[in-house]
mmCIF file of C-alpha atoms and ligand atoms in Angstrom:
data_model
loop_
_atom_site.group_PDB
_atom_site.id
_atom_site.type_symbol
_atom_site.label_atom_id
_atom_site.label_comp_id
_atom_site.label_asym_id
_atom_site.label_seq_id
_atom_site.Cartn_x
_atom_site.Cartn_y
_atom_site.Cartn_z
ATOM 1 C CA UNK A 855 0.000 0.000 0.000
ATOM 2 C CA UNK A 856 1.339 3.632 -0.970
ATOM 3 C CA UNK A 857 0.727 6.695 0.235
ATOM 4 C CA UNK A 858 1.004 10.470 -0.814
ATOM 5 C CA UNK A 859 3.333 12.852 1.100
ATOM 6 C CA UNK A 860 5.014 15.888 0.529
ATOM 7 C CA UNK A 861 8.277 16.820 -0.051
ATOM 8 C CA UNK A 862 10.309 19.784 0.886
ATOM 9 C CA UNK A 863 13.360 20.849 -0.849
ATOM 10 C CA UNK A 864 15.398 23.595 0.142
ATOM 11 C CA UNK A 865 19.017 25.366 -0.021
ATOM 12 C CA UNK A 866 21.263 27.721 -1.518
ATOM 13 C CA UNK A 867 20.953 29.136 -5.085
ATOM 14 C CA UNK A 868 22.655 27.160 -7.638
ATOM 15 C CA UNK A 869 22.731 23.746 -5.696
ATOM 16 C CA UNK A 870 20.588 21.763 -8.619
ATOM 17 C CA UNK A 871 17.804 21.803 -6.450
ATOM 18 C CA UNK A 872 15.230 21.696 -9.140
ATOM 19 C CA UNK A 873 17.004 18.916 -11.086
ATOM 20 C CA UNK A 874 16.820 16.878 -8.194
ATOM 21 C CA UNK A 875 12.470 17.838 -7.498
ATOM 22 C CA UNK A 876 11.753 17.310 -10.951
ATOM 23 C CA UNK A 877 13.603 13.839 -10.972
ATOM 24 C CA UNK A 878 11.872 12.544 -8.050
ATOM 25 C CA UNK A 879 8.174 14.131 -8.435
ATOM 26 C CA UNK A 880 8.892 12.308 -12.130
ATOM 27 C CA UNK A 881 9.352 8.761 -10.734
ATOM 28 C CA UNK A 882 7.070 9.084 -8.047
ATOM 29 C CA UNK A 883 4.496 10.778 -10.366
ATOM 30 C CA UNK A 884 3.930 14.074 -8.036
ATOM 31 C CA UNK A 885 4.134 17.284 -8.859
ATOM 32 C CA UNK A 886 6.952 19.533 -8.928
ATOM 33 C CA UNK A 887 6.533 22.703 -7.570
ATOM 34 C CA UNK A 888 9.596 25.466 -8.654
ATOM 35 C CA UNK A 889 8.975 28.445 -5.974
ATOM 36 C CA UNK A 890 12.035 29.860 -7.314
ATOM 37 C CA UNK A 891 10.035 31.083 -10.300
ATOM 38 C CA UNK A 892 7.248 31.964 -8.741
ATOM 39 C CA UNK A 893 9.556 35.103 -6.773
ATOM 40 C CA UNK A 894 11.393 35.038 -10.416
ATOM 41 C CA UNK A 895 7.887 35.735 -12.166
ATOM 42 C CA UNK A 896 7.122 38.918 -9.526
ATOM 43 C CA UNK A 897 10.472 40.110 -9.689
ATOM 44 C CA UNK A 898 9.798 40.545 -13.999
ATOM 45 C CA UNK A 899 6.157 41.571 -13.131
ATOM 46 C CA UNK A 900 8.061 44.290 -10.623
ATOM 47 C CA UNK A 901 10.645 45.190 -13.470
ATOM 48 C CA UNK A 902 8.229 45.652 -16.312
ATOM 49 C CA UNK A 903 5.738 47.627 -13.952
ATOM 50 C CA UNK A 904 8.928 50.283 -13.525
ATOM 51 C CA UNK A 905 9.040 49.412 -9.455
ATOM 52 C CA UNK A 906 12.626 48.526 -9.255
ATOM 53 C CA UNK A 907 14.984 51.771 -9.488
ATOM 54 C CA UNK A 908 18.530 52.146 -8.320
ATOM 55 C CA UNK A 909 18.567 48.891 -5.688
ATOM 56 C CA UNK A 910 14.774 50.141 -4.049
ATOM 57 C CA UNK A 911 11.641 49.153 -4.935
ATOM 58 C CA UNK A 912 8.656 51.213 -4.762
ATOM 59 C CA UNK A 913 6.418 49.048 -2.591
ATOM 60 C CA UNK A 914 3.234 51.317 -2.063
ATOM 61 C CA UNK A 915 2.855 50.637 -5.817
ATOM 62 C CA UNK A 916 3.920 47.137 -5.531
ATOM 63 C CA UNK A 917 1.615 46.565 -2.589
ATOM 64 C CA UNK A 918 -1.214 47.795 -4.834
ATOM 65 C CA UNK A 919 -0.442 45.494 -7.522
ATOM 66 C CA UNK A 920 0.143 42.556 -6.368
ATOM 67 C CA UNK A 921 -3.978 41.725 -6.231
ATOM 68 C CA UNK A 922 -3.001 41.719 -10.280
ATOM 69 C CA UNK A 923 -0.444 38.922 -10.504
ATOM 70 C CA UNK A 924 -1.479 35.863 -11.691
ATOM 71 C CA UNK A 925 1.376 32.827 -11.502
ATOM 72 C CA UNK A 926 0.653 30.126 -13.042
ATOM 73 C CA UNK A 927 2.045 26.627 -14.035
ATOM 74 C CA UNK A 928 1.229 24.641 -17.652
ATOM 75 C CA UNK A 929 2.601 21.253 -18.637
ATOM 76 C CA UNK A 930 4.758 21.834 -21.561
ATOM 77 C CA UNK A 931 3.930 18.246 -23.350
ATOM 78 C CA UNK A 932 6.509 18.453 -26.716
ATOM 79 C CA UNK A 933 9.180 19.941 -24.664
ATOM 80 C CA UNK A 934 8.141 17.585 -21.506
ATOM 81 C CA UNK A 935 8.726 20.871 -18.865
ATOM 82 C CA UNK A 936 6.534 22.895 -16.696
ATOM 83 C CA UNK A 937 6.446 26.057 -17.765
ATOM 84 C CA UNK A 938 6.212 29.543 -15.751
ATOM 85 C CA UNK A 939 3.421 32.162 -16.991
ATOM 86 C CA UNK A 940 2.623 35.188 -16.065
ATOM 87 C CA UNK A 941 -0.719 36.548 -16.205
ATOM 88 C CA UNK A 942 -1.253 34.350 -18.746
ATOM 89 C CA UNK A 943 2.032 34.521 -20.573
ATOM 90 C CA UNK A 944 5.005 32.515 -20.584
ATOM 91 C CA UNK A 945 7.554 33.722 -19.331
ATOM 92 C CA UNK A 946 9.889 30.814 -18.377
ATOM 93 C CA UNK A 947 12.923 31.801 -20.290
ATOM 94 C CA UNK A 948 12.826 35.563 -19.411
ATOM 95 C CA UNK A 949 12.345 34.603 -16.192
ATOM 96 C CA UNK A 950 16.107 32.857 -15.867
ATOM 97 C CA UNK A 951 17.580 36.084 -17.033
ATOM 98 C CA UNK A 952 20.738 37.793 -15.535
ATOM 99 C CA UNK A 953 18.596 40.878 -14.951
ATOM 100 C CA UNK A 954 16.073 38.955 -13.408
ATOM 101 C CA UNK A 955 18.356 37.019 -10.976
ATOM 102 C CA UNK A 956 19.891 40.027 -10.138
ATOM 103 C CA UNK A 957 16.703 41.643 -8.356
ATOM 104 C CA UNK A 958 14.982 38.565 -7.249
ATOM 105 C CA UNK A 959 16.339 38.335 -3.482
ATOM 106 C CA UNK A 960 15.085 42.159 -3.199
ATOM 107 C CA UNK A 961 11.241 41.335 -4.567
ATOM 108 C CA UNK A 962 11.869 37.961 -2.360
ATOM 109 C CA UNK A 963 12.415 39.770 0.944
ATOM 110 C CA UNK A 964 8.982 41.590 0.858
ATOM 111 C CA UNK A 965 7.372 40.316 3.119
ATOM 112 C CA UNK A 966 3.846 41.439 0.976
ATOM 113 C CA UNK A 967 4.891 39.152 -1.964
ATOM 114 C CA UNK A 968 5.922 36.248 0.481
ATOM 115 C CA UNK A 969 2.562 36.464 2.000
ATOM 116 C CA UNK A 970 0.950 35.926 -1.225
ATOM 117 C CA UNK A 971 3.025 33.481 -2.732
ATOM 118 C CA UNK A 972 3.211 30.919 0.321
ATOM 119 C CA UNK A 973 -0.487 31.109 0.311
ATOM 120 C CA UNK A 974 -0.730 30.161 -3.246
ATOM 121 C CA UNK A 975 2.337 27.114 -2.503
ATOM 122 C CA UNK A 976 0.150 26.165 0.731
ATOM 123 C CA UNK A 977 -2.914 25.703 -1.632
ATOM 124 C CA UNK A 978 -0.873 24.129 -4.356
ATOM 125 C CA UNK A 979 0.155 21.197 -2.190
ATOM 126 C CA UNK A 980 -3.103 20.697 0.348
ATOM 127 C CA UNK A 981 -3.558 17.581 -1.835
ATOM 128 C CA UNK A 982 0.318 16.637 -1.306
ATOM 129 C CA UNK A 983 1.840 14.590 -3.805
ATOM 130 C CA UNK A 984 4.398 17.515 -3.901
ATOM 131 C CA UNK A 985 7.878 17.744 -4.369
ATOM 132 C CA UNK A 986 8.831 22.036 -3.813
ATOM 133 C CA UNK A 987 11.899 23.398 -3.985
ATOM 134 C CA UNK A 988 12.980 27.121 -2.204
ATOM 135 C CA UNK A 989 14.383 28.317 0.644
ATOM 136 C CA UNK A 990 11.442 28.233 3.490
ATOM 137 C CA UNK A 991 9.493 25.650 2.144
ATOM 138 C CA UNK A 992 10.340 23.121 4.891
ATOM 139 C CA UNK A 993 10.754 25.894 7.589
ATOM 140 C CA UNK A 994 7.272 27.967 6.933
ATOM 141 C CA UNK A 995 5.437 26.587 3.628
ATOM 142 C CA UNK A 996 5.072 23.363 4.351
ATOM 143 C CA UNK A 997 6.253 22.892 8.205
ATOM 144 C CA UNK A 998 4.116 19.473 8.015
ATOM 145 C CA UNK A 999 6.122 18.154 4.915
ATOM 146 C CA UNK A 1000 6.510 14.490 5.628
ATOM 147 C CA UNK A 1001 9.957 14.753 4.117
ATOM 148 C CA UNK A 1002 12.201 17.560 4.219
ATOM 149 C CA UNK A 1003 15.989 18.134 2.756
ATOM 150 C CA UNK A 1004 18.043 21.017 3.107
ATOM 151 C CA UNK A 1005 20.836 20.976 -0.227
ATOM 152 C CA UNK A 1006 24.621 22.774 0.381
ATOM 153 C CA UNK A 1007 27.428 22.468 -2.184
ATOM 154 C CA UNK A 1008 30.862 24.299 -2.318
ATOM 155 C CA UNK A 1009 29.826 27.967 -3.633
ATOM 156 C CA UNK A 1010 32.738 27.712 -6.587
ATOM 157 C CA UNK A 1011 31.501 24.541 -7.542
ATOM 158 C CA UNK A 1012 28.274 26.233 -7.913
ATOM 159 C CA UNK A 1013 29.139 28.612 -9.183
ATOM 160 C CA UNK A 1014 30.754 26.345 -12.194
ATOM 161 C CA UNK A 1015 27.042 24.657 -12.635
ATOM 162 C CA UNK A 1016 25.727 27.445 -12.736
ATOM 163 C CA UNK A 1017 27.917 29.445 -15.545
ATOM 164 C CA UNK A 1018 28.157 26.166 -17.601
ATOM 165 C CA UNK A 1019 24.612 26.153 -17.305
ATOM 166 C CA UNK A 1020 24.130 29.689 -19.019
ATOM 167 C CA UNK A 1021 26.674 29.348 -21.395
ATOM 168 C CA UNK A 1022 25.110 26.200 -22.708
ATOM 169 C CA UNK A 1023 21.710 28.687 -23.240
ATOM 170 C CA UNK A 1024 23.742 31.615 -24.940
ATOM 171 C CA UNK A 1025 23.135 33.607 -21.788
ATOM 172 C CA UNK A 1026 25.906 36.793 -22.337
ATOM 173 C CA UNK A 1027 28.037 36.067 -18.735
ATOM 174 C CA UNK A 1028 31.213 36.158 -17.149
ATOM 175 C CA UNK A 1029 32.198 33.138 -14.479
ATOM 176 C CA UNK A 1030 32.778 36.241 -12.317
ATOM 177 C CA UNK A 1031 29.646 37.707 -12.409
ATOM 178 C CA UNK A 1032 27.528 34.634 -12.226
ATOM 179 C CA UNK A 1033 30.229 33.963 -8.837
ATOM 180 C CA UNK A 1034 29.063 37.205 -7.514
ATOM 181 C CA UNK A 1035 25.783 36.765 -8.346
ATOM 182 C CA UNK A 1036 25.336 33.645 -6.100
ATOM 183 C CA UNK A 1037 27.742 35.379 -3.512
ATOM 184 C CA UNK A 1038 25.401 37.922 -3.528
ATOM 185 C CA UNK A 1039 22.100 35.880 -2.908
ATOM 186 C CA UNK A 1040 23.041 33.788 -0.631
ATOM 187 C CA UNK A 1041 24.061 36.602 1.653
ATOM 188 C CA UNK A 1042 20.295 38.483 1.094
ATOM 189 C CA UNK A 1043 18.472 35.000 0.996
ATOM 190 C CA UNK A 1044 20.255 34.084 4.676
ATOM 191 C CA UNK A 1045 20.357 37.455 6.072
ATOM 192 C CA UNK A 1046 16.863 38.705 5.512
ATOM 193 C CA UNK A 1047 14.036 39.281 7.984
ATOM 194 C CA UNK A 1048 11.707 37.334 7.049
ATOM 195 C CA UNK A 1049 11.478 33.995 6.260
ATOM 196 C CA UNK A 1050 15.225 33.399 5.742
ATOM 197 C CA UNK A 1051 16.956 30.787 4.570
ATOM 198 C CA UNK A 1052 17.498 27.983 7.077
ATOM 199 C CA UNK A 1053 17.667 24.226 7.613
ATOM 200 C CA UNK A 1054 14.105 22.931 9.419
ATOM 201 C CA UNK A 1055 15.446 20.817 12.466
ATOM 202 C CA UNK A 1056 13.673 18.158 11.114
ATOM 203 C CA UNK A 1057 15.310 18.122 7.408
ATOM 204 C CA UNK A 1058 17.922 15.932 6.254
ATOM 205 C CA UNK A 1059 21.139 17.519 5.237
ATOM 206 C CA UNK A 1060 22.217 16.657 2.124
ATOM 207 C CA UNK A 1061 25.925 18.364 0.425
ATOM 208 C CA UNK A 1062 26.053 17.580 -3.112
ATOM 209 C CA UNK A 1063 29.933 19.072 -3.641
ATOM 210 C CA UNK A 1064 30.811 15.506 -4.560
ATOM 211 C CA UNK A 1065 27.796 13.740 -5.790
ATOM 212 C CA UNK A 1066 26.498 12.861 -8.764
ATOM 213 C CA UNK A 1067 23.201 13.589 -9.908
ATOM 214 C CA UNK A 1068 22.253 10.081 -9.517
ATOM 215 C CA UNK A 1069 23.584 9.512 -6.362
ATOM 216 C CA UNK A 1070 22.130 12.375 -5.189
ATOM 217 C CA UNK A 1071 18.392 10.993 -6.835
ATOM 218 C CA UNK A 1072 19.150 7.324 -4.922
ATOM 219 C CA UNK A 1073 19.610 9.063 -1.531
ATOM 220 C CA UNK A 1074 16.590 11.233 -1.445
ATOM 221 C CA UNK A 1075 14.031 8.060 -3.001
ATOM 222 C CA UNK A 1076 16.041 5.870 -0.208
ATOM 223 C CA UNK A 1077 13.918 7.678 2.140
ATOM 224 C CA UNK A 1078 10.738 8.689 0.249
ATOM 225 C CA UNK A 1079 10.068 5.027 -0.144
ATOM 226 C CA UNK A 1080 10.536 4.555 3.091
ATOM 227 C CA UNK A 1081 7.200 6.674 3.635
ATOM 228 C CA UNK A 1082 5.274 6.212 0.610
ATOM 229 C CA UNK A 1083 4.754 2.498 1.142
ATOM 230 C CA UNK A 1084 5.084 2.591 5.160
ATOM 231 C CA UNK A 1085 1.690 1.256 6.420
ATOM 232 C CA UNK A 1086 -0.633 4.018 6.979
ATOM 233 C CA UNK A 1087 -1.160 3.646 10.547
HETATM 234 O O1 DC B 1277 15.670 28.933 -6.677
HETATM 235 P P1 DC B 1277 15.920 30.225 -7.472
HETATM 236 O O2 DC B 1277 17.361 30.600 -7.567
HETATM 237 O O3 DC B 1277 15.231 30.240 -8.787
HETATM 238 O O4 DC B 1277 15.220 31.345 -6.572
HETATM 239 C C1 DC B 1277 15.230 32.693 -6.933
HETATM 240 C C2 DC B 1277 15.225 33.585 -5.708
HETATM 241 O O5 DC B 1277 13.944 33.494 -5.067
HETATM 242 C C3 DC B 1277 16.260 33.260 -4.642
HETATM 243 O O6 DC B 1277 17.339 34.153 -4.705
HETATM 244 C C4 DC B 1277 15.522 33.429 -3.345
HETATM 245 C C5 DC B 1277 14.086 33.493 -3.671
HETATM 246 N N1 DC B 1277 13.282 32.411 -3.109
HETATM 247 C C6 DC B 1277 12.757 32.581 -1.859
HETATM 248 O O7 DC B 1277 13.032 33.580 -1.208
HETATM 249 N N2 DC B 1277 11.919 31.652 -1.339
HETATM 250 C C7 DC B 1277 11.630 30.536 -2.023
HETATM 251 N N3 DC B 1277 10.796 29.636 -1.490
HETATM 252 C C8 DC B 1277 12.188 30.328 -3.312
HETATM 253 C C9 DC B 1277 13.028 31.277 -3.825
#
């Protein structure tokens, strides 16, 4: 007998966080849930609204907004992806944008955006059968997720993934700046008031530095099975 849990996946930027969801929701046929893009897709909604100038945002206007966002995820079936949109268009690649993941830890730390997106992630997984990845998913989104990891890795080697990453997607970079980049959020996404970024006591540590991608995929299903056929008592 199986059961449905949820799954929590958090940790720094850059730690392959969502290659690791998307693999498991896959072979336990959940959904994957990429919170990243959700802060991403307001960060562009923020940027094309005008509310970001030099490092400040203007959050009356934001605040006034925000009732106008609409996030949304579709099921790409030729390209096999999930797909970010933005009331009501896609926005997935413009949402992985330097310019984009320059801003995103400032739109993240509002605490007016993170109350309305961890509603909307609460209500996305009330069914569970969830796999999310962020930063305070196991800590406030889903405090009750049946299994929770928090992800580390050496920041240069992330740093690596990362650049080899946008190089292989023509993304105009320098090793440097994507470095700093990372540098940069983990210091906002750790620092920051609210919600910050921090292992649950109840999540298992997991530091990918020297993993594969499959190891890394047999470790975290080495425990999900553990609860997804445990008797339900
Ligand atoms: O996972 P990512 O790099 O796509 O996330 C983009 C930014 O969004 C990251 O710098 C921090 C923020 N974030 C957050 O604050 N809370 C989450 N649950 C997910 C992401």
């Amino acid at each position: 007998m199986s059961r449905k849990i949820n799954i929590a996946i958090d940790g720094f930027s850059s730690c392959g966080k969502s290659t690791l969801a998307k693999a498991v929701a896959k072979e336990l046929n959940y959904i994957y849930i990429d919170t990243g893009a959700m802060y991403r897709a307001m960060t562009l909604f923020a940027l094309q609204q005008k509310l970001i100038k030099a490092e400040s945002i203007d959050r009356e206007k934001l605040g006034d907004l925000l009732d106008k966002v609409f996030i949304t995820f579709k099921y790409n079936t030729d390209l096999k992806r999930t797909e970010t949109y933005l009331n009501g268009t896609k926005v997935e690649n413009e949402i992985r944008s330097m310019q984009v993941s320059k801003y995103v830890s400032l739109i993240a730390a509002e605490p007016q955006v993170r109350r309305k997106l961890v509603r909307l992630q609460q209500r996305m997984a009330e069914s569970k059968g969830v796999v999310m990845d962020g930063r305070d998913i196991g800590t406030v989104v889903l405090p009750d997720a049946e299994l929770k990891f928090f992800m580390t890795a050496d920041p240069e080697v992330r740093a690596k993934r990362r650049y080899n990453e946008l190089k292989e997607k023509g993304t105009e970079t320098t090793f440097e700046e994507v470095r700093e980049n990372i540098r940069h959020r983990d210091d906002l996404d750790s620092n920051r008031t609210h919600d910050p970024l921090r292992r649950a006591d109840d999540a298992i540590a997991l530091d990918n530095t020297d993993l594969t991608i499959d190891e890394q995929f047999i470790f975290v299903m080495n425990h999900a099975h553990k609860l997804v056929h445990a008797t339900a008592k």
